[in-house]
mmCIF file of C-alpha atoms and ligand atoms in Angstrom:
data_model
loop_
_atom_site.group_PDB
_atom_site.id
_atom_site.type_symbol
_atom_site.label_atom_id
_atom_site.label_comp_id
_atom_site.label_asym_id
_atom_site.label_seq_id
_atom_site.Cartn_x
_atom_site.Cartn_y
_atom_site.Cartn_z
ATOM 1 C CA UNK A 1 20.606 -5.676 -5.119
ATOM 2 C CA UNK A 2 18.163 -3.630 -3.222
ATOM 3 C CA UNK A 3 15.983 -5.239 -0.034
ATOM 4 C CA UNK A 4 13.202 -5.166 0.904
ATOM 5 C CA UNK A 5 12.154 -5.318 4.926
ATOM 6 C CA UNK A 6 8.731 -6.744 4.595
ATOM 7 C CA UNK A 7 5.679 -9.075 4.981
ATOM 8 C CA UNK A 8 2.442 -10.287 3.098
ATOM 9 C CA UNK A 9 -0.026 -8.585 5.488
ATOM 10 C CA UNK A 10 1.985 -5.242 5.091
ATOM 11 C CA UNK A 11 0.063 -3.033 1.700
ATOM 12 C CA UNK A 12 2.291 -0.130 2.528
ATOM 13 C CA UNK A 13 5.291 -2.811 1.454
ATOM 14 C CA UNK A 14 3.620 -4.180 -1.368
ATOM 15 C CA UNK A 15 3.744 -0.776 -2.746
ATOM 16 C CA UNK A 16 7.133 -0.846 -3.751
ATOM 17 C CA UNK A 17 7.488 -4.628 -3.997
ATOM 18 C CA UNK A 18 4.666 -4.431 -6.847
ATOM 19 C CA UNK A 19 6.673 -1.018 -7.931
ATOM 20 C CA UNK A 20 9.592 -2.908 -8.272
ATOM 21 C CA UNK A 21 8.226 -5.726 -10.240
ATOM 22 C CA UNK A 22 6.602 -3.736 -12.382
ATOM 23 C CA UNK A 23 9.679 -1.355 -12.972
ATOM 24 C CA UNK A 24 11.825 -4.579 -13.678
ATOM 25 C CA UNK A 25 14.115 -3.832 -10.736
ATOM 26 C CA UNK A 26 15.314 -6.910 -8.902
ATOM 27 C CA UNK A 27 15.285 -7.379 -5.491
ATOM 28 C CA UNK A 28 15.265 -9.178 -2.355
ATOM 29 C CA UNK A 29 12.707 -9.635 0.650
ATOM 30 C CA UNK A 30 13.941 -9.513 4.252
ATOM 31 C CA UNK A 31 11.063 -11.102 6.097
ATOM 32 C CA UNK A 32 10.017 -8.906 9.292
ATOM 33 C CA UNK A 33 7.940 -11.153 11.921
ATOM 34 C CA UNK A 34 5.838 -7.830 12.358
ATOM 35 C CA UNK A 35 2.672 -9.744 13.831
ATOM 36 C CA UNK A 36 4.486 -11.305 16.861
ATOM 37 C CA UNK A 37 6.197 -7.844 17.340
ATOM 38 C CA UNK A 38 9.544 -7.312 15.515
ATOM 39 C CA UNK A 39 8.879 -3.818 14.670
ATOM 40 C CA UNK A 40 8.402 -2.953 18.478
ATOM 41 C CA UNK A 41 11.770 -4.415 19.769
ATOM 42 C CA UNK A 42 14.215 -1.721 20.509
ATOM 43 C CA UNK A 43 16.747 -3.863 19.142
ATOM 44 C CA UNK A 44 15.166 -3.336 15.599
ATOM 45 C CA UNK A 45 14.502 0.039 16.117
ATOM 46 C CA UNK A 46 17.871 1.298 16.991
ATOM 47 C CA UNK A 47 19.041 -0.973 13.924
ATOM 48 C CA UNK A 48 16.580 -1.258 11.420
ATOM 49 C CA UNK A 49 13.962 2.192 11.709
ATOM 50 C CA UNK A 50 13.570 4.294 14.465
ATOM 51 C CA UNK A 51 9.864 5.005 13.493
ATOM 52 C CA UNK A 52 9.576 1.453 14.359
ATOM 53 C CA UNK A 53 7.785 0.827 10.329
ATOM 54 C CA UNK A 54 7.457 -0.850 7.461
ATOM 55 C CA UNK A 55 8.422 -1.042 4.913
ATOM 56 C CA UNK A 56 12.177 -0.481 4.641
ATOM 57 C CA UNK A 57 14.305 -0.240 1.558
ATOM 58 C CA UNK A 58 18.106 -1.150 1.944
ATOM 59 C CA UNK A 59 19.974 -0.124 -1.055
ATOM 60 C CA UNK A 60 24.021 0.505 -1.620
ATOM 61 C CA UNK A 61 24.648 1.085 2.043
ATOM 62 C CA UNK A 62 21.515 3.906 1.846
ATOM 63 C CA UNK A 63 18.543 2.671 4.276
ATOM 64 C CA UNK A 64 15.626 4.218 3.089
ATOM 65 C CA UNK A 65 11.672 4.474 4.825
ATOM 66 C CA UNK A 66 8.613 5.507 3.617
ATOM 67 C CA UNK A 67 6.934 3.761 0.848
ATOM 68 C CA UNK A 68 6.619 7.571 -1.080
ATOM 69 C CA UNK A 69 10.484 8.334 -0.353
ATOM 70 C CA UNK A 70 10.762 4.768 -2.364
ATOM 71 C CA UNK A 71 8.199 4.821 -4.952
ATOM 72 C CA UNK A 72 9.661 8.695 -6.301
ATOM 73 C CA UNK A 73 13.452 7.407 -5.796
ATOM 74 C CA UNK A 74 12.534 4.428 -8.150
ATOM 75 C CA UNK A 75 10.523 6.785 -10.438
ATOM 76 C CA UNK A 76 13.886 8.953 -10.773
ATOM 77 C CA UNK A 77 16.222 5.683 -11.325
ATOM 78 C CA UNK A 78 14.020 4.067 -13.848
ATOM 79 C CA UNK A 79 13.035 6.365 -15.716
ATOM 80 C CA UNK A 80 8.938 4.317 -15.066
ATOM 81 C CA UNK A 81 5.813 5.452 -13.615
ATOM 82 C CA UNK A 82 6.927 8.890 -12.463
ATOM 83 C CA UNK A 83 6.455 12.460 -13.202
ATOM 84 C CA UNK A 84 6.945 14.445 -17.049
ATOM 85 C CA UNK A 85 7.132 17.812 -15.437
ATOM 86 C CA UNK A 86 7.039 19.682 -12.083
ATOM 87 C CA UNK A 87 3.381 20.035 -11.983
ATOM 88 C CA UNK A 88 2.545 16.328 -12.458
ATOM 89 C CA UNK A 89 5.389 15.867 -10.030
ATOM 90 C CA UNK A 90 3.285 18.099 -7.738
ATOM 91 C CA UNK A 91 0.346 16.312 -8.545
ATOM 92 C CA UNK A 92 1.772 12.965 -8.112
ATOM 93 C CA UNK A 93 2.861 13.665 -4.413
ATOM 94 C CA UNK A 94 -0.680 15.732 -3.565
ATOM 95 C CA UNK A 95 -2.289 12.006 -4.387
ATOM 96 C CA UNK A 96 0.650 10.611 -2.260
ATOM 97 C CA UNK A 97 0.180 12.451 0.766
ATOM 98 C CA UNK A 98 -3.730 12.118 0.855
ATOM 99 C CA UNK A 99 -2.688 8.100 0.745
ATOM 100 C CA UNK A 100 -0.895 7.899 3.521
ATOM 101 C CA UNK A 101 -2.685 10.274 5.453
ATOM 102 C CA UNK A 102 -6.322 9.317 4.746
ATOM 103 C CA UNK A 103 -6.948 6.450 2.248
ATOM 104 C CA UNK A 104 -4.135 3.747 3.349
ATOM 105 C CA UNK A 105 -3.734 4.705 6.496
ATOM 106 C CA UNK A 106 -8.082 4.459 7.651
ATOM 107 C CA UNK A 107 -8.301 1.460 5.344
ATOM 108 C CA UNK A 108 -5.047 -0.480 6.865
ATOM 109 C CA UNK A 109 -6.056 0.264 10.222
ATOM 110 C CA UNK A 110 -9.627 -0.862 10.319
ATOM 111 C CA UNK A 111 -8.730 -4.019 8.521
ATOM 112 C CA UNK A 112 -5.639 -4.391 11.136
ATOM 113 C CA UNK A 113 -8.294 -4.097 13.914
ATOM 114 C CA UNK A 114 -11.126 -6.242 12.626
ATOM 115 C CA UNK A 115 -8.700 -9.011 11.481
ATOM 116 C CA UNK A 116 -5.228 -8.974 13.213
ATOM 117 C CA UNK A 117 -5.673 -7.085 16.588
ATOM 118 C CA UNK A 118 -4.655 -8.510 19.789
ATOM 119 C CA UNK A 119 -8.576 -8.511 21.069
ATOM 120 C CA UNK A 120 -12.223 -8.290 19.162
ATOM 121 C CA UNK A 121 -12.659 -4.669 17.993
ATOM 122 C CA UNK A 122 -14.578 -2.033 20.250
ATOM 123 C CA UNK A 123 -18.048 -1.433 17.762
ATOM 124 C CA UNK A 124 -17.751 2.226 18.117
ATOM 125 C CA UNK A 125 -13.887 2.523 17.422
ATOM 126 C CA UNK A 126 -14.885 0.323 14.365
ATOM 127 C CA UNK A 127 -17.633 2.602 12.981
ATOM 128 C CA UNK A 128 -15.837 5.636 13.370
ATOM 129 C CA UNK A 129 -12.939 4.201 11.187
ATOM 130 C CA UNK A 130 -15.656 2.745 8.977
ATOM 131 C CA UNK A 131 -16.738 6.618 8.105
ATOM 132 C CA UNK A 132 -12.929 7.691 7.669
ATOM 133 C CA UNK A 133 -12.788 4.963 5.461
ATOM 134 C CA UNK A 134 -15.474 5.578 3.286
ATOM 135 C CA UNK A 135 -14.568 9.505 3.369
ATOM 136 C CA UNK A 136 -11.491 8.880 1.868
ATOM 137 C CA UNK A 137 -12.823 6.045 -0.721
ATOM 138 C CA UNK A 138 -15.576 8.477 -1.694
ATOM 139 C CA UNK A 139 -13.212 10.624 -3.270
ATOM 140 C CA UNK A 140 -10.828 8.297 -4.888
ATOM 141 C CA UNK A 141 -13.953 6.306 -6.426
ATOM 142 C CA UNK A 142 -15.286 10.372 -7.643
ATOM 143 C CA UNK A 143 -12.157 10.970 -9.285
ATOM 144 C CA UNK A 144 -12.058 7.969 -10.889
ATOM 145 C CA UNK A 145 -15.253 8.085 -12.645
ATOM 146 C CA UNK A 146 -13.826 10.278 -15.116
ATOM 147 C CA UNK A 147 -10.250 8.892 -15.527
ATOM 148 C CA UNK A 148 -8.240 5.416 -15.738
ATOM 149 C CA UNK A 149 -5.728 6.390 -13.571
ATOM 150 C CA UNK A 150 -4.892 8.933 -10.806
ATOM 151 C CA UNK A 151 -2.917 11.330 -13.077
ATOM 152 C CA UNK A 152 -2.059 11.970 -16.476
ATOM 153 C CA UNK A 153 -3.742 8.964 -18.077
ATOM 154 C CA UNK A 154 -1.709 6.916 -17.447
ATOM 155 C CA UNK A 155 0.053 4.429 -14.672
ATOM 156 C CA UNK A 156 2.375 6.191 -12.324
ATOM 157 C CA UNK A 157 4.016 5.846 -8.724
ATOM 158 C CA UNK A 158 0.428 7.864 -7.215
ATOM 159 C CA UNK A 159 -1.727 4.796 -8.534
ATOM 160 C CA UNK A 160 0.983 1.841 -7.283
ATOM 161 C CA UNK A 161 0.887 4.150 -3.744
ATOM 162 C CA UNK A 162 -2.927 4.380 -3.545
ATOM 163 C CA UNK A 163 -3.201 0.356 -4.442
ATOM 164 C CA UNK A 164 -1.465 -1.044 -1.721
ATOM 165 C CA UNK A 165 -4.299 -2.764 0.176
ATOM 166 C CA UNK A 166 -7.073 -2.388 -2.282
ATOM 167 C CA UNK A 167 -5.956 -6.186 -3.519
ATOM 168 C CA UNK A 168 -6.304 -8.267 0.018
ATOM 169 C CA UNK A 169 -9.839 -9.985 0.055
ATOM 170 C CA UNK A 170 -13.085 -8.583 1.379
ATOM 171 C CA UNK A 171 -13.335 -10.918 4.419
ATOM 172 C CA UNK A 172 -10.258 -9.432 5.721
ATOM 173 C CA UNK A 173 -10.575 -5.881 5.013
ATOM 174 C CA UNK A 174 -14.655 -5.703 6.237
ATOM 175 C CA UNK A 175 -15.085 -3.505 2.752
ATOM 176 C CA UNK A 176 -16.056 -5.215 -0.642
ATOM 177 C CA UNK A 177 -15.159 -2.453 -3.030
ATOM 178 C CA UNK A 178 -16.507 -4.339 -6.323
ATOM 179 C CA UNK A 179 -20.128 -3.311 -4.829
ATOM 180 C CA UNK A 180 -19.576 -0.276 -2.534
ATOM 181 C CA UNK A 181 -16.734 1.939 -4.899
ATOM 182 C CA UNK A 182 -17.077 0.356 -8.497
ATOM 183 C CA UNK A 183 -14.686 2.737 -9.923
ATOM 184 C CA UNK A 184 -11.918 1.744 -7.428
ATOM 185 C CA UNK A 185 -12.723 -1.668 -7.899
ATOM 186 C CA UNK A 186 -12.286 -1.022 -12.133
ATOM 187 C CA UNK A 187 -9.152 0.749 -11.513
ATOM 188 C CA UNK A 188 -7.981 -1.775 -9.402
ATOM 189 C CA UNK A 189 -8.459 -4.324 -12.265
ATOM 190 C CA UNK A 190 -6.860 -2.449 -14.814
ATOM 191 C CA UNK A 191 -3.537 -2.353 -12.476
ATOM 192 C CA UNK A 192 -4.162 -6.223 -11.697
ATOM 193 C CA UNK A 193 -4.003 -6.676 -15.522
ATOM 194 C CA UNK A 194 -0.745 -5.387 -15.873
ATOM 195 C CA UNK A 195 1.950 -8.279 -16.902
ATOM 196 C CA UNK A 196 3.865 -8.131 -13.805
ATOM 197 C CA UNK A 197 1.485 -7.815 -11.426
ATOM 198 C CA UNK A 198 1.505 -10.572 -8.311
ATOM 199 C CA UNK A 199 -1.179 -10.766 -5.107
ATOM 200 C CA UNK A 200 0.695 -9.218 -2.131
ATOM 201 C CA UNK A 201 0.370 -12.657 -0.370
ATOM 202 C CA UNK A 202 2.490 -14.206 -3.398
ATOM 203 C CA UNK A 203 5.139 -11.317 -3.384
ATOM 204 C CA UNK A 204 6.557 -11.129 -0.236
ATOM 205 C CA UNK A 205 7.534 -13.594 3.003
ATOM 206 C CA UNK A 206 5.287 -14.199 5.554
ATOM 207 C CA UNK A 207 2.293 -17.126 6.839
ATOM 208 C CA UNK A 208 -1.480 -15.977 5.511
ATOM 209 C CA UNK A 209 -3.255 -15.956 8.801
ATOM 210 C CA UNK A 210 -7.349 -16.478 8.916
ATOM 211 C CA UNK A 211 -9.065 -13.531 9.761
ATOM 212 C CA UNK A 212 -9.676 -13.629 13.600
ATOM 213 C CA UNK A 213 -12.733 -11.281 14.374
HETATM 214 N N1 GSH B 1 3.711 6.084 5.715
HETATM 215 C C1 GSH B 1 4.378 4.814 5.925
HETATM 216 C C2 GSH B 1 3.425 3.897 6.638
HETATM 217 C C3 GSH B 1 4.081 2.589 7.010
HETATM 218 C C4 GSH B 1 3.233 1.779 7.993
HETATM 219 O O1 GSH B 1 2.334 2.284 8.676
HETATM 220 N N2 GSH B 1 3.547 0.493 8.045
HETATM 221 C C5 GSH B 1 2.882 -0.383 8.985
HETATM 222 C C6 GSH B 1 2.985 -1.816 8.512
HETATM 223 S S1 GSH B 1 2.126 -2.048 6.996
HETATM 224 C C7 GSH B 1 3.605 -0.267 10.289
HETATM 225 O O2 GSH B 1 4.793 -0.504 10.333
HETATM 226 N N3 GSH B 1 2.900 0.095 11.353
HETATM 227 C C8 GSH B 1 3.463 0.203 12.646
HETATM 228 C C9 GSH B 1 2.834 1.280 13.459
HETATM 229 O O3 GSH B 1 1.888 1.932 12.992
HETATM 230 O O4 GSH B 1 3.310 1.491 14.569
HETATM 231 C C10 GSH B 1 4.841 4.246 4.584
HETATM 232 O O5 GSH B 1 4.145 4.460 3.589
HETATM 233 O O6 GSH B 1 5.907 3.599 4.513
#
């Protein structure tokens, strides 16, 4: 059965744990105590992932990283959610990269920093992220007013990338999206009413800790 190194706070997990469940694969969590520092002993590094992140797939002896690597390689097993052709394959992994470059990766860090950093958040820091933030968002929430889903119409591996953190509340993330990107926020409910779909903080290990700043 395929793991899953991973915990609730982690979106970029809950990609393929909500990929997973929605692709009828079973699997297993392996709970990784990333907020008191797991991923920065060398101990899990040298045995775990070198790049020192997570999420991290084990399956059949193979350890795989990066939640793309394991959203296409369940795509290609299953048969769900992934491309029909090369170009929507192309198209697929163009939404893919801009996730983890721009849209997860702003979003997951100023919500890191305004509720789970070590100290209170420098303002400026904050409002720079803020603008990267809503950059990104801007153009998700534009492409969406004409479409349900990313690409093709339908659900695929580029929508179950992009919604990794859209689903953790507002107090924790500092962004409401139901009033500030209303198409996100629509997407995001068509994906929630899919009949597998579970909040991240019900999916995987890990204590739900109050927002501190
Ligand atoms: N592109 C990676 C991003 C993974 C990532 O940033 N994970 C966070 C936890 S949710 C992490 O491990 N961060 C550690 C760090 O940035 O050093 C993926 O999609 O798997």
């Amino acid at each position: 059965m395929k793991k899953l190194h991973c915990f609730c706070q982690s979106g970029n997990a809950y990609k393929v744990a909500l990929a997973m469940e929605f692709m009828n694969v079973p699997w297993q969590p392996v709970f990784v105590d990333f907020m008191n520092g797991q991923t920065r002993d060398t101990a899990w590094r040298d045995g775990v992932n070198p790049m020192g992140e997570v999420p991290v797939m084990e399956d059949n002896g193979r350890v795989i990283t990066q939640s793309t690597v394991m959203l296409r390689m369940l795509a290609r097993e299953t048969g769900l959610f992934g491309a029909r052709d090369g170009d929507e394959d192309d198209e697929l992994l163009r939404w893919m990269l801009f996730d983890n470059h721009k849209f997860t990766a702003n979003f997951a860090t100023y919500r890191f920093m305004k509720s789970f950093g070590p100290s209170a958040p420098d303002p400026a820091v904050m409002k720079f992220m803020r603008s990267r933030v809503d950059a990104a968002y801007g153009i998700v929430n534009k492409h969406l007013s004409t479409r349900a889903f990313m690409v093709g119409e339908r659900l695929t591996i580029a929508d179950l990338s992009l919604c990794g953190y859209v689903f953790y509340p507002p107090e924790e993330c500092g962004f409401d999206i139901r009033e500030t990107h209303p198409n996100i926020f629509a997407w995001r409910e068509r994906i929630r009413a899919q009949p597998r779909w579970q909040d991240p903080y019900d999916l995987m290990p890990g204590e739900r800790i109050a927002p501190k700043w």
